[in-house]
Tab-separated table of C-alpha atoms and ligand atoms in Angstrom:
chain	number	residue	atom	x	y	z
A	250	UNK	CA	-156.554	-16.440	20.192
A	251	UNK	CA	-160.023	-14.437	20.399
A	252	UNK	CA	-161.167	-13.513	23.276
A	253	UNK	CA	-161.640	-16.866	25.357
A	254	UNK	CA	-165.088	-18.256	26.306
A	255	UNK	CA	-163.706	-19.991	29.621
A	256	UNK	CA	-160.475	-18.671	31.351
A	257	UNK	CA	-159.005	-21.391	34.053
A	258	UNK	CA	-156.888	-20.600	36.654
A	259	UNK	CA	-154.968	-23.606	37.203
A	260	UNK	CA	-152.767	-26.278	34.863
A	261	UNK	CA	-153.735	-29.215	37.743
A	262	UNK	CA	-155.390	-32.308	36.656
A	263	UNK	CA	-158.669	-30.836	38.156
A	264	UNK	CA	-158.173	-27.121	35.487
A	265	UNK	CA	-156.540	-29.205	32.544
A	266	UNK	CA	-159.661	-31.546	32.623
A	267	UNK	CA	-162.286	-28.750	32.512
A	268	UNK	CA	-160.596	-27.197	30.239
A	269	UNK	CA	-160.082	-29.984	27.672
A	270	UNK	CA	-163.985	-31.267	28.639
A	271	UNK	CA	-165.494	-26.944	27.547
A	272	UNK	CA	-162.885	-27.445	24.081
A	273	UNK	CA	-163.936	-30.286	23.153
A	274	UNK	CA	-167.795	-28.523	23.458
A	275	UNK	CA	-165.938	-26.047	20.896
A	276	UNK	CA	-165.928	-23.319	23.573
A	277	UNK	CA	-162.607	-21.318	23.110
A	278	UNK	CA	-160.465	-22.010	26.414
A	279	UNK	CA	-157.637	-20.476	28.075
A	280	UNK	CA	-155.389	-22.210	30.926
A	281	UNK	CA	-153.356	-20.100	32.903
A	282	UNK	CA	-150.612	-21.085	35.554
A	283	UNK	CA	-147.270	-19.422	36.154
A	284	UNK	CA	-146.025	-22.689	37.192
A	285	UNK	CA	-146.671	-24.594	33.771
A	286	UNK	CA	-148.807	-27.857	33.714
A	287	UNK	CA	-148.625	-30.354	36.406
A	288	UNK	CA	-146.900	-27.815	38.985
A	289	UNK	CA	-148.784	-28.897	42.017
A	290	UNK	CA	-150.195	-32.187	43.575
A	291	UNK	CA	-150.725	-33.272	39.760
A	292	UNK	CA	-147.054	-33.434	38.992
A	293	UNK	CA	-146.270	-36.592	41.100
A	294	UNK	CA	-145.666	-40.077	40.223
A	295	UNK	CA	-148.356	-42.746	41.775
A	296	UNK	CA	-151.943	-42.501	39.769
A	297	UNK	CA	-154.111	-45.194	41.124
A	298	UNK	CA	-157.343	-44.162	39.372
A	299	UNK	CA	-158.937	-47.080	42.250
A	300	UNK	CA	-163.053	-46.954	43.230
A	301	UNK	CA	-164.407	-46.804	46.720
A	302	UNK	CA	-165.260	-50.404	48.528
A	303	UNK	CA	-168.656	-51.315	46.518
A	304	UNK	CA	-170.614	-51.013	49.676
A	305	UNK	CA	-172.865	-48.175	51.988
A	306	UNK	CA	-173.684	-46.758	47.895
A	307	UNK	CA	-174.134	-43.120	47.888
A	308	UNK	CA	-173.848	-40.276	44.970
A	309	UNK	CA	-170.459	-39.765	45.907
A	310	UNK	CA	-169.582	-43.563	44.537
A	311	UNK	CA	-171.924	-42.766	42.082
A	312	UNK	CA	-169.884	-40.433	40.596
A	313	UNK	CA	-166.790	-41.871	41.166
A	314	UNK	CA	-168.101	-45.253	39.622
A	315	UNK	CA	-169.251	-42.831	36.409
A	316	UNK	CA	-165.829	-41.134	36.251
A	317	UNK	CA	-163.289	-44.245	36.371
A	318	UNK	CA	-165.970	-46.418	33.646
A	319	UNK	CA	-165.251	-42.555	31.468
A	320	UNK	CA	-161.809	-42.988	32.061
A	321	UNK	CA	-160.687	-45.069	29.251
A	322	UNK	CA	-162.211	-43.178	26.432
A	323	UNK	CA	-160.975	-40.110	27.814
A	324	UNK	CA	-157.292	-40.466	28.118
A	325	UNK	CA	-157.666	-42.266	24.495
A	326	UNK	CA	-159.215	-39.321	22.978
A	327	UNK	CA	-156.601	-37.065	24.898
A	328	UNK	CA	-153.902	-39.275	23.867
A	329	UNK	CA	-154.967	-38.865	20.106
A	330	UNK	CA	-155.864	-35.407	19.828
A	331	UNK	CA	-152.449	-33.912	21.892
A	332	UNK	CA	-150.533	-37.226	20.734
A	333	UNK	CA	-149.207	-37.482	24.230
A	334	UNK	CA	-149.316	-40.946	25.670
A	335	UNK	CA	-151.303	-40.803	29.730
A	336	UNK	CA	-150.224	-44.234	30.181
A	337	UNK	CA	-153.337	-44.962	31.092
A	338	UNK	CA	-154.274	-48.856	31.217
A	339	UNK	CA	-156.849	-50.668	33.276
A	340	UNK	CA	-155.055	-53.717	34.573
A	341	UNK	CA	-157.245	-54.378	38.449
A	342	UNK	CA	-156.017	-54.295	41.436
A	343	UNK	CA	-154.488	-57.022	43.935
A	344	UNK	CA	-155.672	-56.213	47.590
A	345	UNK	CA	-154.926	-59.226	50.452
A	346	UNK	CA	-157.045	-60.486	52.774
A	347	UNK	CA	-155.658	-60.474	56.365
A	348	UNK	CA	-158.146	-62.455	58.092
A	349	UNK	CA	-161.669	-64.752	58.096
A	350	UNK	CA	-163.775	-60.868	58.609
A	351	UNK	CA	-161.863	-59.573	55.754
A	352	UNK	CA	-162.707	-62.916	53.868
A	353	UNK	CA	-166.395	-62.498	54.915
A	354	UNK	CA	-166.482	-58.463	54.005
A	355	UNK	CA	-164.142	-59.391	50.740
A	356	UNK	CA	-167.418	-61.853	49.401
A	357	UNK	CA	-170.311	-59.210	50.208
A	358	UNK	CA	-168.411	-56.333	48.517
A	359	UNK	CA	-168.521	-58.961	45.431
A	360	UNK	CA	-171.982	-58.802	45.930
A	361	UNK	CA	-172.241	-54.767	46.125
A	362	UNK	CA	-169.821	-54.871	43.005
A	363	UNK	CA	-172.633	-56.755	40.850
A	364	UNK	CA	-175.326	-54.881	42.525
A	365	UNK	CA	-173.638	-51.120	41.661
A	366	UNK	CA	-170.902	-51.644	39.351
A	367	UNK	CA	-173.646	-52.203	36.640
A	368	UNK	CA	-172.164	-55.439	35.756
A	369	UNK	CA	-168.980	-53.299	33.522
A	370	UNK	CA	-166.343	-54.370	36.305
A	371	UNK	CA	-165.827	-57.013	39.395
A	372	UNK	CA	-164.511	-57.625	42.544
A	373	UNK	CA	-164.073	-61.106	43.199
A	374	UNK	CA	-162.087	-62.998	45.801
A	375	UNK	CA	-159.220	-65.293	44.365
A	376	UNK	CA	-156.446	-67.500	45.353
A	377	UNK	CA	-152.904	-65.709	45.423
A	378	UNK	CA	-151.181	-68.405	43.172
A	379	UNK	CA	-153.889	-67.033	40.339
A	380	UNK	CA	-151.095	-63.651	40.536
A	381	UNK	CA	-148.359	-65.978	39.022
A	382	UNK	CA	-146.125	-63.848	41.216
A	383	UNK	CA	-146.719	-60.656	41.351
A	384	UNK	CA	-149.053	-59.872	44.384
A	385	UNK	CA	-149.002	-58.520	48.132
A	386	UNK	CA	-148.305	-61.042	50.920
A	387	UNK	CA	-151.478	-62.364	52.039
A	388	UNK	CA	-152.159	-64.240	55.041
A	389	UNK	CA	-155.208	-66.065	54.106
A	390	UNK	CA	-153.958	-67.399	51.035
A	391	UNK	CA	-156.688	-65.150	49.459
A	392	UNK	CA	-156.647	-61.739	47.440
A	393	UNK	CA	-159.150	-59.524	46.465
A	394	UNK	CA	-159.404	-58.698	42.735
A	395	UNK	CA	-161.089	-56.106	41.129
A	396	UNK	CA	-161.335	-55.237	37.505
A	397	UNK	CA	-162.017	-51.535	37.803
A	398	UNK	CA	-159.038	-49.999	38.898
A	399	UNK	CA	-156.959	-48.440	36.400
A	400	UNK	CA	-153.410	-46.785	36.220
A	401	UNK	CA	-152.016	-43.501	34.529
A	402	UNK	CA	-148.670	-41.754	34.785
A	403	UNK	CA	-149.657	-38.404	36.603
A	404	UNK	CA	-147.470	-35.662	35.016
A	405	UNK	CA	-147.624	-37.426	31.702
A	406	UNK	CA	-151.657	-36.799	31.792
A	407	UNK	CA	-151.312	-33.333	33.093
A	408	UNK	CA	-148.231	-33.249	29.869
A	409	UNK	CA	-150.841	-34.842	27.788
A	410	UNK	CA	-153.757	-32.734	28.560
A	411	UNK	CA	-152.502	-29.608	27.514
A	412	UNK	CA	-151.270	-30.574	24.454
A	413	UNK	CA	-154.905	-31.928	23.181
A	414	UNK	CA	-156.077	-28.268	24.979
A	415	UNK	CA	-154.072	-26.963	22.642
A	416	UNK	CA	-154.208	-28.713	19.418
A	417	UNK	CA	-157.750	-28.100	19.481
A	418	UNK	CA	-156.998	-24.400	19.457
A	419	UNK	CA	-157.330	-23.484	23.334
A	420	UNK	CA	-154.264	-21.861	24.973
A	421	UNK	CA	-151.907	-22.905	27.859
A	422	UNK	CA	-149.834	-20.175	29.346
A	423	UNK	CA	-147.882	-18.848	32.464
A	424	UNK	CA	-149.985	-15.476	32.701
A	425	UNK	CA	-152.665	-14.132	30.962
A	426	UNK	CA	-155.770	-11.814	32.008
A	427	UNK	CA	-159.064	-13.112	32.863
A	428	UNK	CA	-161.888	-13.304	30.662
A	429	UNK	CA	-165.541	-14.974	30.177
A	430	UNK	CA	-166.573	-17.642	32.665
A	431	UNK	CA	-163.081	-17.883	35.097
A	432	UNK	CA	-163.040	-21.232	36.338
A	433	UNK	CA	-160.740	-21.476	39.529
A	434	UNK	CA	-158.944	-24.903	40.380
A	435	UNK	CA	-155.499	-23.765	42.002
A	436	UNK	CA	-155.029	-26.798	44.223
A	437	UNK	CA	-154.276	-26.268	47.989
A	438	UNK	CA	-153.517	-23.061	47.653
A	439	UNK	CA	-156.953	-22.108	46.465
A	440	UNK	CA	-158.482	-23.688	49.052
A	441	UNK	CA	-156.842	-21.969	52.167
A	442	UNK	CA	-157.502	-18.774	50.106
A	443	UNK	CA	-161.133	-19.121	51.028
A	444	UNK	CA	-160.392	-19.116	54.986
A	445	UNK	CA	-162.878	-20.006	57.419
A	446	UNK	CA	-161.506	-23.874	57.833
A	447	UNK	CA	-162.747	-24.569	53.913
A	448	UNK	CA	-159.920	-26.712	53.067
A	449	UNK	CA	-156.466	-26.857	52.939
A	450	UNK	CA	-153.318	-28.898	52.148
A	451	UNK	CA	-152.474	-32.544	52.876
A	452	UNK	CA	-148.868	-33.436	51.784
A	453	UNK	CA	-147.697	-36.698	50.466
A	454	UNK	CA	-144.764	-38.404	49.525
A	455	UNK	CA	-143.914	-40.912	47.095
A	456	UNK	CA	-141.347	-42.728	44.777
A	457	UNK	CA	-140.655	-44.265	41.527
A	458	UNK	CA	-138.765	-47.582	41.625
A	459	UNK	CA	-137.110	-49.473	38.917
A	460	UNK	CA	-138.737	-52.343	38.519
A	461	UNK	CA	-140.680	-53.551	35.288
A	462	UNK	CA	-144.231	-54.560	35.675
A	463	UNK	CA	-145.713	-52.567	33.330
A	464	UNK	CA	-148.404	-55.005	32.675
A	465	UNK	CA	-149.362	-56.653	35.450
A	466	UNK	CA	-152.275	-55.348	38.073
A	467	UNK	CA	-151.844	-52.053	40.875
A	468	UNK	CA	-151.714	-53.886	44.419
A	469	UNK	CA	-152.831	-51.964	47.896
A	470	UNK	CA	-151.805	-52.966	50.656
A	471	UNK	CA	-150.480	-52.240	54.280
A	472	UNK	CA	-152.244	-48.530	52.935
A	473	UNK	CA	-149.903	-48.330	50.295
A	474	UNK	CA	-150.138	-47.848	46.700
A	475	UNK	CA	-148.213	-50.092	44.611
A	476	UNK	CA	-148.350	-49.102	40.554
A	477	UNK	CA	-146.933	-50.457	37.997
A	478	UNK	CA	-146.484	-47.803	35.019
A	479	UNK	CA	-146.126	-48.338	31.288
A	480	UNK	CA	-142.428	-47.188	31.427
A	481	UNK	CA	-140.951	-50.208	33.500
A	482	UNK	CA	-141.428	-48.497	36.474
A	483	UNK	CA	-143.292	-48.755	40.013
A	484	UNK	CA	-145.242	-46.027	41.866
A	485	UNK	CA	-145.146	-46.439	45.745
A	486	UNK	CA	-146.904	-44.126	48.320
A	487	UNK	CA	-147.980	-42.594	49.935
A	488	UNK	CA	-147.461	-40.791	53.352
A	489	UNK	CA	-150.539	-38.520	54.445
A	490	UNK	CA	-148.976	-35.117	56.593
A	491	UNK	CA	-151.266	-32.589	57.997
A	492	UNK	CA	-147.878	-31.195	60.273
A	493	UNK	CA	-145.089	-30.992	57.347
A	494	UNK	CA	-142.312	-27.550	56.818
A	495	UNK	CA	-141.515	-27.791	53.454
A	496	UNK	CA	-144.555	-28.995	50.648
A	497	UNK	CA	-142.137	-30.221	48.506
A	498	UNK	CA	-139.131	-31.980	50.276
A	499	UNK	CA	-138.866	-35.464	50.648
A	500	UNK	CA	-137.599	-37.339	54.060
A	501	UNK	CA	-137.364	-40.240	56.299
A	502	UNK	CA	-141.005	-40.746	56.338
A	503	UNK	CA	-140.278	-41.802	52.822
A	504	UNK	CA	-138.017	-44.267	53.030
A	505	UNK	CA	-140.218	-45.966	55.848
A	506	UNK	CA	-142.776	-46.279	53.248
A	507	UNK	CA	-140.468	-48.107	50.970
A	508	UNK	CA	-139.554	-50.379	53.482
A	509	UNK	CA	-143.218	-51.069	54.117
A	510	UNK	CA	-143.828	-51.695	50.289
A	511	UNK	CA	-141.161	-53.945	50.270
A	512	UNK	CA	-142.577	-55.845	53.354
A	513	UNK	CA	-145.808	-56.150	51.735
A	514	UNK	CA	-144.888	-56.923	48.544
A	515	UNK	CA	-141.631	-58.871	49.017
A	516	UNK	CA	-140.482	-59.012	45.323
A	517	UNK	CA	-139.644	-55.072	45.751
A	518	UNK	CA	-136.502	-56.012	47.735
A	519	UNK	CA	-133.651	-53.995	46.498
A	520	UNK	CA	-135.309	-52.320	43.521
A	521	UNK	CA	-133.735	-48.715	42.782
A	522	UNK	CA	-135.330	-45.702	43.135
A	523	UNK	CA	-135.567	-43.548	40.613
A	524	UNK	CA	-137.478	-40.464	42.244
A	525	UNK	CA	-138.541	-39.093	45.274
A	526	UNK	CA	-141.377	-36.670	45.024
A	527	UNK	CA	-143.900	-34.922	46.927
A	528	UNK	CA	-146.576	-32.577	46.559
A	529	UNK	CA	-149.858	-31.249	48.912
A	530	UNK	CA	-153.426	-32.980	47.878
A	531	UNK	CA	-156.183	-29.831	48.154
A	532	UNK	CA	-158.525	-31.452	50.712
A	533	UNK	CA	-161.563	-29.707	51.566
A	534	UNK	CA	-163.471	-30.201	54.704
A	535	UNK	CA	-166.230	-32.148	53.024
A	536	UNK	CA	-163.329	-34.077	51.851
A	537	UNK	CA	-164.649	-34.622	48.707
A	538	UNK	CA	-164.248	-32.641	45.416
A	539	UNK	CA	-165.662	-29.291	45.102
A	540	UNK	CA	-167.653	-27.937	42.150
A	541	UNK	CA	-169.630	-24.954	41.136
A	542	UNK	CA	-169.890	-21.946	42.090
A	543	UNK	CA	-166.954	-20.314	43.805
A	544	UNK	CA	-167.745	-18.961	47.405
A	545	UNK	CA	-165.551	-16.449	47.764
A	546	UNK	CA	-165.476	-15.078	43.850
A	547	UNK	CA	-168.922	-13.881	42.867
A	548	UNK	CA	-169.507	-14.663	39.458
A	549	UNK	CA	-166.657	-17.424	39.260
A	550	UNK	CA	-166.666	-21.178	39.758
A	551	UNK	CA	-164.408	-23.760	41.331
A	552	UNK	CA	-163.105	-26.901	41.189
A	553	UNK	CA	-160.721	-28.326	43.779
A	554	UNK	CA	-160.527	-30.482	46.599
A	555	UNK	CA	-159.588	-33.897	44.537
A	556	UNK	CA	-157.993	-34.682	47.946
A	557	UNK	CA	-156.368	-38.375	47.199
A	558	UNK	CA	-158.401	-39.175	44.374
A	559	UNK	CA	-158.314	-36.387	42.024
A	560	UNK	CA	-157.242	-38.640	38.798
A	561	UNK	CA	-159.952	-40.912	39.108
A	562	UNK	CA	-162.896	-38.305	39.512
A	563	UNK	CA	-161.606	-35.730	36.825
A	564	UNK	CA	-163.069	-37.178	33.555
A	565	UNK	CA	-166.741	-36.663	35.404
A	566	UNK	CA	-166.202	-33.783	37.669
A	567	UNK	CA	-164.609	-31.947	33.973
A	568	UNK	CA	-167.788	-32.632	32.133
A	569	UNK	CA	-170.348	-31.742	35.015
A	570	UNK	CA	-168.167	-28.249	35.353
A	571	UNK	CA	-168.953	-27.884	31.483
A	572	UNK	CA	-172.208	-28.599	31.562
A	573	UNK	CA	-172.420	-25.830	34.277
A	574	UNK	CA	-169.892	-23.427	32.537
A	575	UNK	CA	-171.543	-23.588	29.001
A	576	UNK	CA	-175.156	-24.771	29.422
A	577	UNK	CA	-175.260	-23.166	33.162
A	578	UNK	CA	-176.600	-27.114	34.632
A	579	UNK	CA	-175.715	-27.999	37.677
A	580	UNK	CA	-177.728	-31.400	37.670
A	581	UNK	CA	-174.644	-33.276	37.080
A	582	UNK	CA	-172.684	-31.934	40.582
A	583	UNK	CA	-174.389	-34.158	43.258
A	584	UNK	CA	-175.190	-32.057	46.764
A	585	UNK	CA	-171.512	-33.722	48.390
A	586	UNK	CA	-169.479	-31.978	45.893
A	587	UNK	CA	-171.469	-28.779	46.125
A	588	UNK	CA	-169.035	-25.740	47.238
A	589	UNK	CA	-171.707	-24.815	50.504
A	590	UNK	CA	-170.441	-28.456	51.780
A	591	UNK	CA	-167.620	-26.894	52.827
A	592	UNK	CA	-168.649	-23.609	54.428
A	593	UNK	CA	-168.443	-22.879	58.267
A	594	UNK	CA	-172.158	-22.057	59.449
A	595	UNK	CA	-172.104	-18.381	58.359
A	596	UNK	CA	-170.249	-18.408	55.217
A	597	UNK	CA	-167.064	-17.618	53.538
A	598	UNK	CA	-164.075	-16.427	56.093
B	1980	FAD	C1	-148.068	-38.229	47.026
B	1980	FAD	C2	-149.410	-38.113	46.355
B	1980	FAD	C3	-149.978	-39.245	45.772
B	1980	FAD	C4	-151.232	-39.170	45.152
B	1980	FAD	N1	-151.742	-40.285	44.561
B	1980	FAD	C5	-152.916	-40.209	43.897
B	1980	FAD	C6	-153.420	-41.338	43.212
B	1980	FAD	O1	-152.800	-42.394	43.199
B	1980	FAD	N2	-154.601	-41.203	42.548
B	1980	FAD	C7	-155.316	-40.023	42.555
B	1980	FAD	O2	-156.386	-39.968	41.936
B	1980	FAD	N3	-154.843	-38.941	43.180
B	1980	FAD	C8	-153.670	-39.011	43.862
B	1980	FAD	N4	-153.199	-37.931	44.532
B	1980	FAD	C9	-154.051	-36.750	44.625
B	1980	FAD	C10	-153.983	-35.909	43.360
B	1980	FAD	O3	-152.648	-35.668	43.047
B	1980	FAD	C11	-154.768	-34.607	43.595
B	1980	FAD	O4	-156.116	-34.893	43.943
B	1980	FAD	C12	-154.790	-33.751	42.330
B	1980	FAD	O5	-153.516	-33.632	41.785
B	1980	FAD	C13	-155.354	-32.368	42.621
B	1980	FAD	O6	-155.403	-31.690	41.392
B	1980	FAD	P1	-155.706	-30.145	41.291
B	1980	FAD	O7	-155.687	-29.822	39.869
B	1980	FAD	O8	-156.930	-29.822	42.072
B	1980	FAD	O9	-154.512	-29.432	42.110
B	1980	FAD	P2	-152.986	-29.162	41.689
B	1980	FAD	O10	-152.435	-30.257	40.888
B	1980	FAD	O11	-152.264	-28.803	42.938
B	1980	FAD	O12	-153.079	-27.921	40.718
B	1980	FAD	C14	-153.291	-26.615	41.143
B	1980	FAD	C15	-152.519	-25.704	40.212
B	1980	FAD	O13	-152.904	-24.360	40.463
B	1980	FAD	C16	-151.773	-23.542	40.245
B	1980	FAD	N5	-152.050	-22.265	40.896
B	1980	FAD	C17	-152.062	-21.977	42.229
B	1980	FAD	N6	-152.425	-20.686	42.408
B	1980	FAD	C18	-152.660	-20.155	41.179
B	1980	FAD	C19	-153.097	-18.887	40.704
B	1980	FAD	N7	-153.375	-17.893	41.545
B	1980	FAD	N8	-153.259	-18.710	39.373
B	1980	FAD	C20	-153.014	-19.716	38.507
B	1980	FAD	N9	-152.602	-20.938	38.896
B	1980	FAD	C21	-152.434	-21.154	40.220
B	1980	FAD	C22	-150.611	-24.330	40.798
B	1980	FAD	O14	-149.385	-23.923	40.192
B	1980	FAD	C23	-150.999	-25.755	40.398
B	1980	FAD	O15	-150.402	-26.163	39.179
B	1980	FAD	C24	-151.942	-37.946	45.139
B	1980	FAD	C25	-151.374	-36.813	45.699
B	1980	FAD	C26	-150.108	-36.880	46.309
B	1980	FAD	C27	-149.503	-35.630	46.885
């Protein structure tokens, strides 16, 4: 390859996306990470791609709301250009409704959903025998249904990403030298890099059971996510661990949450599981995703701090970073994802 245009640091679903978002702009990318694609948070299992309650609307839902209604095309375009399969399918989501408030907020986030959600997806309250089955345990008799939420296998994106990077001539390797615009999105570790309280690491665990639902709708519930993936299995997850020794081991805290998934979704009973996994979610102190220029790297950019929702806001935050990288815009990175969100008073530590 020439001399690359872009150069990211990074093979996360946060570096893979801006990189595949500048090739497809016919900039000449390069992806490096010694760990290969998908080494970090983006190698696990769950991948609820799931919006924000459709209520107190900011740019933050905005964007998210942009992103997820992006989704579809992207991973279709990704899946035909790398010929990878994402999994990617947007099937809704179950949610139950514990009580006559949750009833009452359920029906005026309906209304926030057709007053935002620009009438391209709903959120509408239902009775649970309309889930023929498969659905959390409600006590009200009621679920909440929305039509936005969508589902992709995690390390089969990241898998799939590179692969389009590369078929449309960019490059994907363990080590390389910088060169052109340098793009950094190296996960946790890049955020506790900067010092100074920016952001740091957030570790979850999750699992893969066997259990074939592969075309039925994600549930939440009891704080869990419950996702059925195109391969006959479910996602479940996940535990949230500021205190934790090891990143990447999995432990007791695990199996309590598949006893809680099987609590609140009783047809889980018994299923096997397939995988353990765990990984730490870069979460910044705005606690939303950062983009633009880097604070602590004059000259470079970032993009990090997907926190739990890094899969959903990828397809936008990759084309706002491109927009910045090739065209040098920022108009597309609202103020809460700006990097200065996240500085102590005083700067970079
Ligand atoms: C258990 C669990 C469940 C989750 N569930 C969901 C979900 O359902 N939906 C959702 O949207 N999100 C979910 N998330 C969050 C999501 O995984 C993260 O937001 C996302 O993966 C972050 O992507 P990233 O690319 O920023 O970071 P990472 O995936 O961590 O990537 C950073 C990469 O940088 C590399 N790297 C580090 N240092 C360097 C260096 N110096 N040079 C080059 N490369 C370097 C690392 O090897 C790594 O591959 C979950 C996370 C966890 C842990």
């Amino acid at each position: 390859m020439t001399t690359p245009e872009v150069t990211v640091r990074g093979a996360g679903i946060f570096g893979l996306s801006v990189a595949w978002a500048c090739c497809r702009r016919g900039a000449r990318v390069r992806v490096i990470d010694p760990g290969g694609p998908g080494a970090g948070a983006s190698g696990g299992v769950v991948g609820a791609l799931a919006p924000h309650a459709p209520e107190g609307w900011n740019a933050l839902k905005a964007f998210q709301l942009d992103s997820l209604l992006m989704a579809e095309a992207f991973w279709a375009e990704v899946r035909d250009t790398g010929g990878i399969d994402p999994g990617y399918a947007r099937l809704g989501r179950l949610q139950p409704v514990a009580d006559a408030a949750a009833l009452a907020r359920a029906r005026e986030r309906a209304a926030g959903a057709a007053a935002h959600w620009q009438g391209r997806a709903g959120w509408e309250v239902i009775p649970a025998a309309e889930a023929r089955g498969w659905a959390p345990a409600s006590p009200t008799g009621w679920l909440v249904r929305d039509t936005l939420s969508a589902r992709l296998h995690p390390r089969r994106a990241c898998a799939a990403l590179a692969a389009a990077i590369v078929a449309r001539g960019g490059e994907v390797t363990a080590e390389g030298a910088d060169a052109g615009r340098v793009v950094r999105a190296t996960g946790a570790a890049g955020l506790a890099e900067i010092g100074g309280g920016f952001g740091t690491g957030v570790k979850g665990q999750a699992a893969l059971l066997n259990f074939d639902m592969r075309d039925r709708p994600q549930l939440y519930a009891e704080g869990l996510h419950v996702v059925p993936h195109a391969d006959g299995t479910v996602a479940v997850g996940s535990t949230t661990e500021r205190d934790y020794e090891d990143p990447v081991s999995t432990d007791e805290q695990l199996d309590e949450v598949i006893a809680r998934a099987a609590a609140a979704v009783p047809v889980l009973h018994g299923a096997r599981v397939m995988e353990r996994w765990a990984g730490l979610r870069p979460r910044a102190r705005s606690r939303a995703p950062v983009l633009g220029p880097h604070p602590a790297h004059p000259g470079q950019f970032i993009a990090n701090g997907g926190f739990k929702i890094g899969f959903g806001m990828a397809p936008k935050a990759a084309e706002a970073m491109a927009d910045l990288l090739l065209e040098g815009r920022e108009d597309a990175i609202p103020d809460a994802l700006r990097p200065e969100r996240s500085l102590p008073r005083g700067g970079a530590g």
